[in-house]
Short mmCIF file of C-alpha atoms in Angstrom, two decimals:
data_model
loop_
_atom_site.label_atom_id
_atom_site.label_comp_id
_atom_site.label_asym_id
_atom_site.label_seq_id
_atom_site.Cartn_x
_atom_site.Cartn_y
_atom_site.Cartn_z
CA MET A 1 -23.91 15.40 5.67
CA SER A 2 -27.62 16.03 5.35
CA GLY A 3 -29.57 13.30 3.63
CA CYS A 4 -27.17 10.55 4.69
CA PRO A 5 -28.86 7.50 6.18
CA VAL A 6 -27.66 6.62 9.65
CA MET A 7 -25.46 3.54 9.90
CA HIS A 8 -26.61 1.58 12.94
CA HIS A 9 -24.30 -0.91 14.56
CA GLY A 10 -25.02 -3.15 17.51
CA MET A 11 -21.87 -5.25 17.52
CA THR A 12 -20.09 -5.95 20.71
CA LYS A 13 -16.35 -6.29 21.02
CA ALA A 14 -14.57 -6.88 17.71
CA SER A 15 -12.88 -10.25 17.55
CA GLY A 16 -9.42 -10.61 16.08
CA CYS A 17 -7.81 -13.19 13.80
CA GLU A 18 -5.98 -16.06 15.41
CA HIS A 19 -2.93 -15.23 13.31
CA VAL A 20 -2.83 -11.53 14.20
CA ALA A 21 0.30 -11.11 16.26
CA VAL A 22 3.89 -10.12 15.85
CA SER A 23 5.06 -13.12 13.88
CA LYS A 24 7.83 -14.11 11.49
CA PHE A 25 8.76 -14.04 7.86
CA GLY A 26 8.49 -17.11 5.67
CA ARG A 27 8.33 -18.25 2.06
CA LEU A 28 5.56 -18.35 -0.50
CA LEU A 29 7.61 -20.19 -3.11
CA PRO A 30 10.40 -22.79 -2.89
CA ALA A 31 13.76 -21.39 -1.80
CA THR A 32 15.40 -21.99 -5.13
CA GLY A 33 17.46 -18.81 -5.30
CA SER A 34 21.20 -19.30 -5.75
CA GLY A 35 22.28 -16.39 -3.54
CA THR A 36 25.16 -15.74 -5.94
CA LEU A 37 24.45 -12.14 -6.98
CA THR A 38 27.64 -10.25 -6.18
CA GLU A 39 27.71 -6.80 -4.62
CA GLN A 40 29.38 -5.54 -7.79
CA GLU A 41 26.53 -6.92 -9.92
CA ALA A 42 23.92 -5.42 -7.58
CA ALA A 43 25.67 -2.05 -7.82
CA ALA A 44 25.89 -2.21 -11.62
CA ILE A 45 22.18 -2.97 -11.85
CA GLY A 46 20.64 -1.07 -8.94
CA GLY A 47 23.27 1.29 -7.60
CA PRO A 48 23.90 4.98 -8.35
CA GLY A 49 24.48 5.31 -12.06
CA GLY A 50 23.45 1.72 -12.62
CA LEU A 51 21.02 0.13 -15.03
CA MET A 52 18.02 1.11 -12.89
CA HIS A 53 18.94 4.75 -12.19
CA ASP A 54 16.58 7.18 -13.92
CA PHE A 55 18.78 10.27 -13.77
CA ASP A 56 16.61 12.60 -15.80
CA GLY A 57 13.09 11.38 -15.04
CA THR A 58 12.62 9.91 -18.52
CA SER A 59 10.51 7.00 -17.28
CA PRO A 60 6.93 7.53 -18.53
CA ASP A 61 3.99 8.31 -16.30
CA SER A 62 1.48 5.61 -15.39
CA PRO A 63 -2.31 6.13 -15.26
CA ILE A 64 -2.18 5.69 -11.46
CA PRO A 65 -2.46 8.94 -9.44
CA ALA A 66 0.65 9.73 -7.41
CA GLY A 67 -1.14 9.55 -4.07
CA TYR A 68 -1.26 5.77 -4.39
CA ILE A 69 2.53 5.63 -4.05
CA PHE A 70 2.17 6.77 -0.46
CA PHE A 71 -0.89 4.65 0.16
CA ALA A 72 1.28 1.68 -0.88
CA GLN A 73 3.99 2.77 1.56
CA PHE A 74 1.35 3.14 4.28
CA ILE A 75 0.07 -0.40 3.55
CA ASP A 76 3.59 -1.80 3.59
CA HIS A 77 4.23 -0.31 7.02
CA ASP A 78 0.98 -1.86 8.23
CA VAL A 79 2.02 -5.41 7.39
CA THR A 80 5.84 -5.66 7.38
CA LEU A 81 8.74 -4.56 9.57
CA ASP A 82 12.13 -6.26 9.38
CA THR A 83 14.60 -4.94 11.95
CA THR A 84 17.14 -7.76 11.97
CA SER A 85 18.26 -8.78 8.48
CA SER A 86 21.40 -7.38 6.88
CA LEU A 87 22.08 -6.33 3.30
CA ARG A 88 25.42 -8.14 3.31
CA ALA A 89 24.74 -11.29 5.30
CA ASP A 90 25.92 -14.61 3.92
CA PRO A 91 22.84 -16.13 2.22
CA ALA A 92 23.87 -19.58 3.46
CA THR A 93 23.52 -18.42 7.08
CA VAL A 94 20.12 -16.68 6.83
CA ASP A 95 17.14 -18.62 8.17
CA VAL A 96 14.15 -16.77 6.74
CA ASP A 97 11.73 -18.68 8.96
CA ALA A 98 13.48 -17.33 12.06
CA LEU A 99 13.29 -13.65 11.05
CA PRO A 100 10.74 -11.74 13.16
CA ASN A 101 8.13 -9.57 11.42
CA ILE A 102 7.33 -6.79 13.87
CA ARG A 103 3.92 -6.35 12.32
CA SER A 104 0.88 -8.57 11.92
CA ALA A 105 0.37 -10.12 8.48
CA SER A 106 -3.11 -8.64 8.43
CA LEU A 107 -4.70 -5.48 7.11
CA ASP A 108 -5.62 -4.40 10.63
CA LEU A 109 -4.14 -0.87 10.68
CA ASP A 110 -1.86 -1.52 13.63
CA CYS A 111 0.25 1.33 12.21
CA VAL A 112 -2.71 3.56 13.15
CA TYR A 113 -4.09 1.91 16.30
CA GLY A 114 -0.92 0.52 17.85
CA PHE A 115 -1.97 -1.81 20.64
CA GLY A 116 -5.12 0.19 21.40
CA PRO A 117 -5.99 3.03 23.81
CA GLU A 118 -4.88 1.21 26.95
CA ALA A 119 -1.53 -0.17 25.76
CA SER A 120 -0.65 2.72 23.39
CA PRO A 121 -2.15 5.77 25.12
CA HIS A 122 0.31 8.18 23.48
CA ILE A 123 -1.49 7.66 20.14
CA TYR A 124 -4.89 8.72 21.47
CA ASP A 125 -6.56 12.01 22.43
CA ALA A 126 -6.82 12.08 26.22
CA ASP A 127 -9.60 14.67 26.08
CA ARG A 128 -11.80 12.80 23.57
CA PRO A 129 -12.20 9.12 24.40
CA GLY A 130 -11.84 6.85 21.39
CA HIS A 131 -10.31 9.54 19.18
CA ILE A 132 -6.81 9.31 17.73
CA ALA A 133 -4.67 12.31 18.55
CA VAL A 134 -4.05 14.98 15.93
CA HIS A 135 -1.68 17.93 16.28
CA PRO A 136 -3.41 21.08 17.64
CA ASN A 137 -2.50 22.86 14.41
CA GLY A 138 -4.86 20.51 12.55
CA PHE A 139 -2.52 19.77 9.62
CA ASP A 140 0.04 17.45 11.23
CA VAL A 141 0.10 14.24 13.25
CA ALA A 142 0.43 14.61 17.01
CA ARG A 143 4.01 15.11 18.18
CA ALA A 144 6.07 14.96 21.35
CA PRO A 145 7.74 18.19 22.52
CA ALA A 146 10.97 17.15 20.75
CA GLY A 147 9.08 16.65 17.48
CA GLN A 148 8.74 12.86 17.33
CA ALA A 149 5.49 11.73 15.74
CA LEU A 150 3.09 10.03 18.18
CA ILE A 151 1.93 7.34 15.78
CA GLY A 152 1.73 3.56 15.58
CA ASP A 153 4.75 3.19 13.27
CA PRO A 154 7.52 5.82 13.28
CA ARG A 155 8.37 4.97 9.65
CA ASN A 156 5.17 6.77 8.66
CA ASP A 157 6.95 10.03 9.39
CA GLU A 158 9.87 9.49 7.02
CA ASN A 159 8.47 11.82 4.35
CA ILE A 160 5.74 14.43 4.33
CA PHE A 161 3.38 12.45 2.10
CA VAL A 162 3.24 9.22 4.09
CA SER A 163 2.96 11.31 7.25
CA GLN A 164 -0.04 13.10 5.75
CA MET A 165 -1.50 9.73 4.70
CA GLN A 166 -1.21 8.64 8.32
CA LEU A 167 -3.02 11.82 9.36
CA LEU A 168 -5.75 11.16 6.81
CA PHE A 169 -6.56 7.81 8.42
CA HIS A 170 -6.45 9.30 11.92
CA ARG A 171 -9.03 11.83 10.81
CA PHE A 172 -11.04 9.18 8.96
CA HIS A 173 -11.36 7.10 12.14
CA ASN A 174 -12.26 10.17 14.17
CA LYS A 175 -14.97 11.31 11.76
CA LEU A 176 -16.51 7.85 11.52
CA LEU A 177 -16.52 7.71 15.32
CA ALA A 178 -18.10 11.14 15.68
CA GLU A 179 -20.65 11.01 12.85
CA ARG A 180 -21.32 7.50 11.58
CA VAL A 181 -21.21 5.08 14.53
CA VAL A 182 -24.56 4.94 16.32
CA GLN A 183 -25.71 2.39 18.86
CA GLU A 184 -28.87 0.43 18.19
CA THR A 185 -31.53 1.02 20.83
CA GLY A 186 -31.33 -1.72 23.43
CA SER A 187 -28.01 -3.20 22.30
CA LYS A 188 -25.60 -4.13 25.06
CA HIS A 189 -21.85 -3.96 25.61
CA PHE A 190 -21.50 -1.49 22.75
CA GLU A 191 -18.08 0.05 22.29
CA ARG A 192 -18.09 3.04 19.94
CA PHE A 193 -14.31 3.00 19.58
CA GLU A 194 -14.19 -0.64 18.60
CA GLU A 195 -17.03 -0.22 16.11
CA ALA A 196 -15.32 2.82 14.54
CA GLN A 197 -12.08 0.84 14.41
CA LYS A 198 -13.83 -2.05 12.66
CA GLN A 199 -15.51 0.23 10.13
CA THR A 200 -12.23 2.05 9.44
CA ARG A 201 -10.49 -1.29 8.86
CA TYR A 202 -13.22 -2.56 6.56
CA HIS A 203 -13.10 0.59 4.43
CA TYR A 204 -9.31 0.38 4.30
CA GLN A 205 -9.39 -3.28 3.25
CA TRP A 206 -11.94 -2.47 0.54
CA LEU A 207 -9.60 0.24 -0.77
CA VAL A 208 -6.70 -2.20 -0.89
CA LEU A 209 -8.67 -4.81 -2.85
CA PHE A 210 -11.03 -2.83 -5.08
CA ASP A 211 -9.11 0.41 -5.57
CA PHE A 212 -5.35 0.04 -5.14
CA LEU A 213 -4.86 -3.54 -6.40
CA LYS A 214 -7.38 -3.10 -9.19
CA ARG A 215 -5.46 -0.11 -10.55
CA LEU A 216 -2.13 -1.84 -10.14
CA CYS A 217 -2.52 -5.51 -11.04
CA ASP A 218 -2.59 -7.44 -14.29
CA PRO A 219 -6.30 -7.68 -15.31
CA CYS A 220 -6.17 -11.42 -16.06
CA VAL A 221 -4.65 -12.31 -12.69
CA TYR A 222 -6.96 -9.88 -10.89
CA ALA A 223 -10.08 -11.35 -12.52
CA HIS A 224 -8.84 -14.84 -11.68
CA ALA A 225 -8.13 -14.13 -8.01
CA VAL A 226 -10.70 -11.63 -6.71
CA PRO A 227 -13.86 -13.76 -7.05
CA LYS A 228 -12.03 -16.47 -5.11
CA ILE A 229 -11.05 -13.95 -2.42
CA LEU A 230 -14.69 -12.84 -2.12
CA ALA A 231 -15.78 -16.48 -1.77
CA ALA A 232 -13.56 -16.53 1.34
CA ASP A 233 -12.90 -20.26 1.25
CA PRO A 234 -9.31 -20.80 2.43
CA LYS A 235 -9.35 -24.36 1.05
CA LYS A 236 -9.67 -22.99 -2.48
CA TYR A 237 -7.72 -19.72 -2.36
CA PRO A 238 -5.04 -18.60 -1.89
CA TYR A 239 -3.24 -21.44 -3.59
CA LEU A 240 0.07 -21.01 -1.80
CA TYR A 241 -0.31 -18.56 1.10
CA GLN A 242 -1.53 -20.61 4.06
CA PRO A 243 -1.05 -20.43 7.84
CA ASP A 244 1.90 -22.33 9.30
CA ALA A 245 1.65 -25.36 11.59
CA HIS A 246 0.80 -23.06 14.50
CA GLY A 247 -2.03 -21.31 12.66
CA LYS A 248 0.00 -18.14 12.09
CA LEU A 249 0.38 -16.27 8.83
CA ARG A 250 4.01 -15.56 8.10
CA MET A 251 5.01 -12.68 5.87
CA PRO A 252 6.41 -14.08 2.59
CA VAL A 253 9.78 -12.62 1.67
CA GLU A 254 8.86 -12.83 -2.03
CA PHE A 255 6.22 -10.21 -1.21
CA SER A 256 8.11 -8.03 1.28
CA VAL A 257 11.49 -8.05 -0.44
CA ALA A 258 10.47 -8.08 -4.12
CA ALA A 259 6.85 -7.91 -5.28
CA PHE A 260 5.65 -5.10 -3.03
CA ARG A 261 8.89 -3.19 -3.39
CA VAL A 262 8.40 -2.74 -7.07
CA GLY A 263 6.18 0.19 -6.12
CA HIS A 264 9.49 2.02 -5.71
CA THR A 265 9.54 2.41 -9.48
CA MET A 266 6.37 4.53 -9.26
CA VAL A 267 8.06 7.15 -7.09
CA ARG A 268 8.60 10.59 -8.62
CA SER A 269 11.45 12.88 -7.65
CA ARG A 270 9.14 15.91 -7.53
CA TYR A 271 5.52 16.43 -6.51
CA ALA A 272 2.78 19.02 -6.29
CA VAL A 273 1.92 19.46 -2.60
CA ASN A 274 -0.65 22.22 -2.81
CA ALA A 275 -1.49 25.26 -4.93
CA ALA A 276 1.41 27.25 -3.49
CA ASN A 277 4.00 24.49 -3.90
CA LEU A 278 3.51 22.68 -7.18
CA ASP A 279 7.03 21.33 -7.60
CA ILE A 280 8.96 20.11 -4.56
CA GLU A 281 11.33 17.20 -4.09
CA LEU A 282 10.36 14.16 -2.06
CA PHE A 283 13.08 15.08 0.46
CA ASP A 284 13.24 18.83 -0.11
CA GLU A 285 16.01 20.43 1.94
CA ARG A 286 14.63 23.92 1.34
CA PHE A 287 11.89 23.20 3.86
CA GLY A 288 13.88 21.01 6.23
CA THR A 289 11.65 18.06 5.36
CA LEU A 290 14.10 15.19 5.41
CA GLY A 291 11.67 13.22 7.50
CA PHE A 292 10.96 12.60 11.17
CA ASN A 293 10.17 16.18 12.14
CA GLY A 294 7.25 18.60 12.25
CA LEU A 295 5.44 19.59 9.07
CA PRO A 296 5.71 23.22 7.95
CA GLU A 297 2.27 24.70 7.36
CA GLU A 298 3.13 25.62 3.79
CA LEU A 299 3.62 21.91 3.03
CA ALA A 300 0.28 20.66 4.30
CA VAL A 301 -0.74 18.27 1.53
CA ASP A 302 -3.76 19.08 -0.61
CA TRP A 303 -4.68 15.62 -1.87
CA ARG A 304 -6.55 17.09 -4.84
CA TYR A 305 -3.13 17.41 -6.51
CA LEU A 306 -2.26 13.74 -5.92
CA LEU A 307 -5.63 11.93 -6.15
CA PRO A 308 -8.72 12.31 -8.39
CA VAL A 309 -10.66 14.23 -5.73
CA HIS A 310 -11.98 16.99 -7.96
CA ARG A 311 -12.76 16.73 -11.65
CA CYS A 312 -11.40 20.18 -12.38
CA ILE A 313 -8.01 19.53 -10.78
CA ARG A 314 -5.82 17.05 -12.62
CA PRO A 315 -3.66 15.12 -10.13
CA ARG A 316 -0.01 14.30 -10.75
CA MET A 317 0.54 10.70 -11.80
CA ALA A 318 2.91 8.03 -10.50
CA LYS A 319 5.82 7.06 -12.69
CA GLY A 320 5.50 4.03 -14.93
CA LEU A 321 6.19 0.49 -13.78
CA ASP A 322 9.55 -0.30 -15.36
CA PRO A 323 13.08 -1.11 -14.17
CA LYS A 324 13.90 2.58 -13.57
CA LEU A 325 14.01 4.29 -10.16
CA ALA A 326 13.84 8.04 -9.65
CA ASP A 327 17.02 9.93 -8.81
CA GLU A 328 15.55 10.99 -5.46
CA ILE A 329 15.39 7.41 -4.14
CA GLN A 330 18.69 6.40 -5.70
CA ALA A 331 20.40 8.96 -3.45
CA MET A 332 18.33 8.99 -0.28
CA PRO A 333 19.25 11.39 2.52
CA LEU A 334 21.30 10.32 5.53
CA PRO A 335 18.44 10.60 8.10
CA VAL A 336 16.42 8.05 6.13
CA VAL A 337 19.18 5.49 5.46
CA ASN A 338 21.86 6.23 8.11
CA SER A 339 24.71 5.29 5.80
CA ARG A 340 27.24 7.32 3.82
CA ASN A 341 27.87 4.48 1.38
CA PRO A 342 26.35 5.64 -1.95
CA ASN A 343 25.22 2.13 -2.79
CA ASP A 344 23.40 1.77 0.53
CA ARG A 345 21.51 4.99 -0.21
CA ALA A 346 20.17 3.60 -3.51
CA LEU A 347 16.90 1.70 -3.13
CA GLY A 348 17.55 -0.39 -6.22
CA PHE A 349 20.80 -1.71 -4.77
CA ARG A 350 19.25 -2.33 -1.37
CA ASN A 351 16.35 -4.30 -2.81
CA LEU A 352 18.61 -6.49 -4.95
CA MET A 353 21.00 -7.20 -2.09
CA ARG A 354 18.21 -8.04 0.32
CA GLY A 355 16.63 -10.40 -2.20
CA ASN A 356 19.95 -12.16 -2.67
CA VAL A 357 20.47 -12.56 1.07
CA MET A 358 16.99 -14.09 1.37
CA ARG A 359 17.73 -16.44 -1.56
CA LEU A 360 14.54 -15.45 -3.33
CA PRO A 361 13.66 -17.55 -6.36
CA SER A 362 14.61 -16.00 -9.67
CA GLY A 363 11.90 -14.37 -11.70
CA GLN A 364 11.96 -17.31 -14.09
CA GLN A 365 11.51 -19.79 -11.23
CA ALA A 366 8.65 -17.78 -9.76
CA ALA A 367 6.90 -17.57 -13.13
CA GLN A 368 7.21 -21.33 -13.59
CA THR A 369 5.68 -22.10 -10.18
CA LEU A 370 2.88 -19.54 -10.39
CA SER A 371 1.89 -20.50 -13.94
CA GLY A 372 0.83 -23.87 -12.58
CA HIS A 373 -1.89 -22.12 -10.57
CA TYR A 374 -2.83 -19.09 -12.67
CA GLY A 375 -2.89 -20.87 -16.02
CA SER A 376 -2.71 -18.79 -19.17
CA CYS A 377 -2.45 -15.54 -17.20
CA ILE A 378 1.27 -16.25 -16.70
CA ASP A 379 3.67 -17.26 -19.48
CA PRO A 380 6.79 -18.76 -17.87
CA ASN A 381 8.62 -18.66 -21.21
CA LEU A 382 8.02 -14.99 -21.93
CA ASP A 383 10.97 -13.38 -23.71
CA LEU A 384 11.83 -10.21 -21.78
CA GLY A 385 15.09 -9.50 -23.61
CA LEU A 386 16.99 -9.76 -20.33
CA GLU A 387 20.23 -11.22 -21.65
CA ASP A 388 20.72 -8.32 -24.07
CA LEU A 389 19.93 -5.75 -21.35
CA PHE A 390 22.52 -7.15 -19.00
CA ASN A 391 25.11 -7.60 -21.73
CA ALA A 392 24.68 -3.96 -22.73
CA ALA A 393 25.42 -2.96 -19.13
CA GLY A 394 28.68 -4.91 -19.19
CA LEU A 395 27.30 -7.76 -17.07
CA ASP A 396 27.11 -11.50 -17.66
CA GLY A 397 23.92 -11.59 -19.69
CA ALA A 398 23.84 -15.36 -19.98
CA LYS A 399 23.92 -15.79 -16.20
CA LEU A 400 21.61 -12.94 -15.19
CA GLY A 401 19.27 -13.38 -18.15
CA ALA A 402 18.48 -16.93 -17.08
CA ASP A 403 18.61 -16.35 -13.32
CA THR A 404 17.17 -12.85 -12.96
CA PRO A 405 16.63 -11.32 -9.52
CA LEU A 406 12.91 -11.46 -8.79
CA PHE A 407 12.71 -7.72 -8.08
CA TYR A 408 14.18 -6.81 -11.47
CA TYR A 409 12.22 -9.48 -13.33
CA ILE A 410 8.87 -8.19 -12.06
CA LEU A 411 9.73 -4.66 -13.16
CA ARG A 412 10.91 -5.74 -16.60
CA GLU A 413 7.83 -7.96 -17.03
CA SER A 414 5.62 -4.96 -16.21
CA GLU A 415 7.41 -2.86 -18.80
CA VAL A 416 7.12 -5.48 -21.55
CA VAL A 417 3.63 -6.86 -20.91
CA HIS A 418 1.82 -3.65 -19.97
CA ASP A 419 4.01 -0.91 -21.41
CA CYS A 420 4.78 0.43 -17.91
CA GLN A 421 1.10 1.01 -17.15
CA ARG A 422 0.62 -1.67 -14.45
CA PHE A 423 2.16 -4.75 -12.84
CA GLY A 424 2.93 -7.80 -14.89
CA PRO A 425 1.38 -11.18 -14.12
CA VAL A 426 4.06 -12.58 -11.78
CA GLY A 427 4.13 -9.55 -9.50
CA SER A 428 0.33 -9.38 -9.55
CA ALA A 429 -0.04 -13.04 -8.58
CA ILE A 430 2.26 -12.62 -5.57
CA LEU A 431 0.39 -9.52 -4.41
CA LEU A 432 -3.03 -11.13 -4.74
CA GLU A 433 -1.89 -14.34 -3.05
CA VAL A 434 -0.69 -12.41 -0.02
CA PHE A 435 -3.30 -9.68 0.26
CA GLY A 436 -6.00 -12.22 -0.58
CA GLY A 437 -4.66 -14.50 2.15
CA MET A 438 -4.74 -11.69 4.69
CA LEU A 439 -8.44 -11.19 3.95
CA VAL A 440 -9.51 -14.82 3.54
CA HIS A 441 -7.69 -16.21 6.56
CA CYS A 442 -8.88 -13.42 8.85
CA ASP A 443 -12.49 -14.29 9.63
CA GLY A 444 -12.74 -11.94 12.61
CA THR A 445 -11.67 -8.58 11.20
CA SER A 446 -11.95 -8.92 7.42
CA PHE A 447 -14.76 -7.40 5.40
CA VAL A 448 -14.94 -10.43 3.06
CA HIS A 449 -16.37 -12.43 5.97
CA ALA A 450 -18.93 -9.73 6.89
CA THR A 451 -22.27 -10.58 5.28
CA ASP A 452 -23.26 -8.05 2.61
CA TRP A 453 -20.92 -5.36 3.97
CA HIS A 454 -20.20 -2.43 1.69
CA PRO A 455 -18.80 1.06 2.23
CA ASP A 456 -20.77 3.60 4.22
CA PRO A 457 -23.23 5.52 2.00
CA CYS A 458 -21.88 8.82 3.32
CA VAL A 459 -18.30 7.91 2.47
CA SER A 460 -18.73 6.28 -0.94
CA LYS A 461 -20.10 7.78 -4.13
CA GLU A 462 -23.57 6.78 -2.96
CA ARG A 463 -23.42 10.12 -1.17
CA TRP A 464 -23.51 11.88 -4.53
CA GLY A 465 -26.39 9.92 -6.01
CA TRP A 466 -23.91 7.48 -7.60
CA TRP A 467 -22.89 10.15 -10.11
CA THR A 468 -26.10 9.19 -11.91
CA ASP A 469 -24.66 7.74 -15.11
CA GLU A 470 -21.41 6.16 -13.91
CA TYR A 471 -22.13 3.92 -10.95
CA GLN A 472 -25.50 2.37 -11.58
CA GLN A 473 -24.22 -1.10 -10.68
CA HIS A 474 -23.43 0.17 -7.18
CA PHE A 475 -21.28 -2.44 -5.38
CA ASP A 476 -22.00 -5.35 -7.71
CA PRO A 477 -18.99 -7.70 -7.49
CA SER A 478 -18.91 -8.42 -11.24
CA ALA A 479 -18.64 -4.71 -12.03
CA LEU A 480 -16.01 -4.21 -9.34
CA VAL A 481 -13.86 -6.93 -10.89
CA SER A 482 -14.45 -6.61 -14.62
CA GLU A 483 -15.10 -2.93 -15.35
CA PRO A 484 -11.71 -1.19 -15.48
CA ASP A 485 -12.83 2.33 -14.49
CA TYR A 486 -15.49 1.35 -11.96
CA TYR A 487 -14.56 2.73 -8.52
CA PRO A 488 -17.70 3.33 -6.41
CA PHE A 489 -15.44 3.81 -3.39
CA GLU A 490 -11.84 4.94 -3.81
CA LEU A 491 -9.15 6.66 -1.78
CA ALA A 492 -10.26 10.06 -3.05
CA ASP A 493 -13.64 9.44 -1.38
CA VAL A 494 -11.92 9.25 2.01
CA VAL A 495 -10.38 12.66 1.30
CA ARG A 496 -13.79 14.07 0.37
CA PHE A 497 -15.43 12.64 3.45
CA VAL A 498 -12.75 13.77 5.88
CA GLY A 499 -12.52 17.24 4.37
CA ASP A 500 -16.22 17.57 3.47
CA LEU A 501 -15.06 19.01 0.17
CA GLY A 502 -18.40 19.22 -1.58
CA ASP A 503 -19.53 17.80 -4.91
CA PRO A 504 -16.59 15.89 -6.47
CA GLN A 505 -17.73 16.84 -9.95
CA GLY A 506 -16.74 20.40 -9.16
CA TYR A 507 -20.18 21.96 -9.50
CA GLN A 508 -20.35 23.13 -5.87
CA SER A 509 -18.00 25.61 -4.31
CA GLU A 510 -15.44 24.44 -1.82
#
């Protein structure tokens, strides 16, 4: 860490957003869905052996490193938790506005911090004030004697990779607290924990906007939305995602049930975990890793195999964005799903059924509404060949081709418009509306409201002299938005900082 400038902070207690609280779900778009998708149709499209089942892993790779799959899952668990809706409820009886979201619609890392050291003491290290607990073995999250993870959201222990992502952010907070948070001389009421928490959140939010979404989203929609997000004027953007009459941000079901679930298509069946285990299944029974138990030491994740941490180690890539789901998540294990019904264990089926119950608008309806705001970025009349696809699967192509479930439509649009390499425009617009709204509407704990904030120089590539030739525009907003391979701070930089891995170009020994 030598040569790093000290980051001085004199802030007092961090203030929260008015909308940050356990709230409810709601709608981004008009509730125009028919709710008429039958269980048989959902099974034929998204069930085992259905149209979406990628038996043999033939779906192409994307250019997005595989670690971002689990970062996406980590983000999802930070902002959404539905414990009450049913896959088979009558759509006519479901009141979306009454459904509780047991998470705050804010990128505040409550899945890491819980309710803080006083209200969630089990998450924190009793011997090191302000530190989040880590297992004594150093490679796992803290656990109770019976093996339960002591973390802010138990879902982040359902597979080894999201559990290790949770650990990464525990260690990131702890290292920022120990090494980068320093009190200004003479400042009063300084809380090192709260400052480290704020800095961890800001870095995380930056990663969501300028790393994850930039890699994932349609470039036209991204370039349209991000400058407006940075302007942080809620009267101008987002167009549709606004607080309710009580000043609370609801979680749109179009996001939680469709647009952000399309990341499921990026999931591989097999991954490289570390140098000794280069090919294991997501739920690999050989190691007893079906989720919600302790991590074997041999499966401690080396993120260099899943993220671009080191230039001499090529990470595995996520699968392409298309209407195909890996075999591993089309037959999920019993501990994860708690159902022996084969359809219920297929994520494709579950997503389609849940969207039907919520009466989500069809993909065509969503495209029509969003095109009125995003202009030429979205073509509501785009021919996706849907009728022929459904006819070939023995389904009613005329019906489903004109009234396509939003989840499937977004995947097919991504396949057609971007050749499986990134999200299509409709999915991208929904993501940027919602994530942008979380940042714009949160003026207490969002980095877009912090004057001239940028990532810590000892965490970002500034630490390495900006890689001389590649990052000369530093954190210039125009470069961040318009240059496709410009990532002055990315998720791999968190791994480097936490692990102190040395020169990312691979010229120094590790």
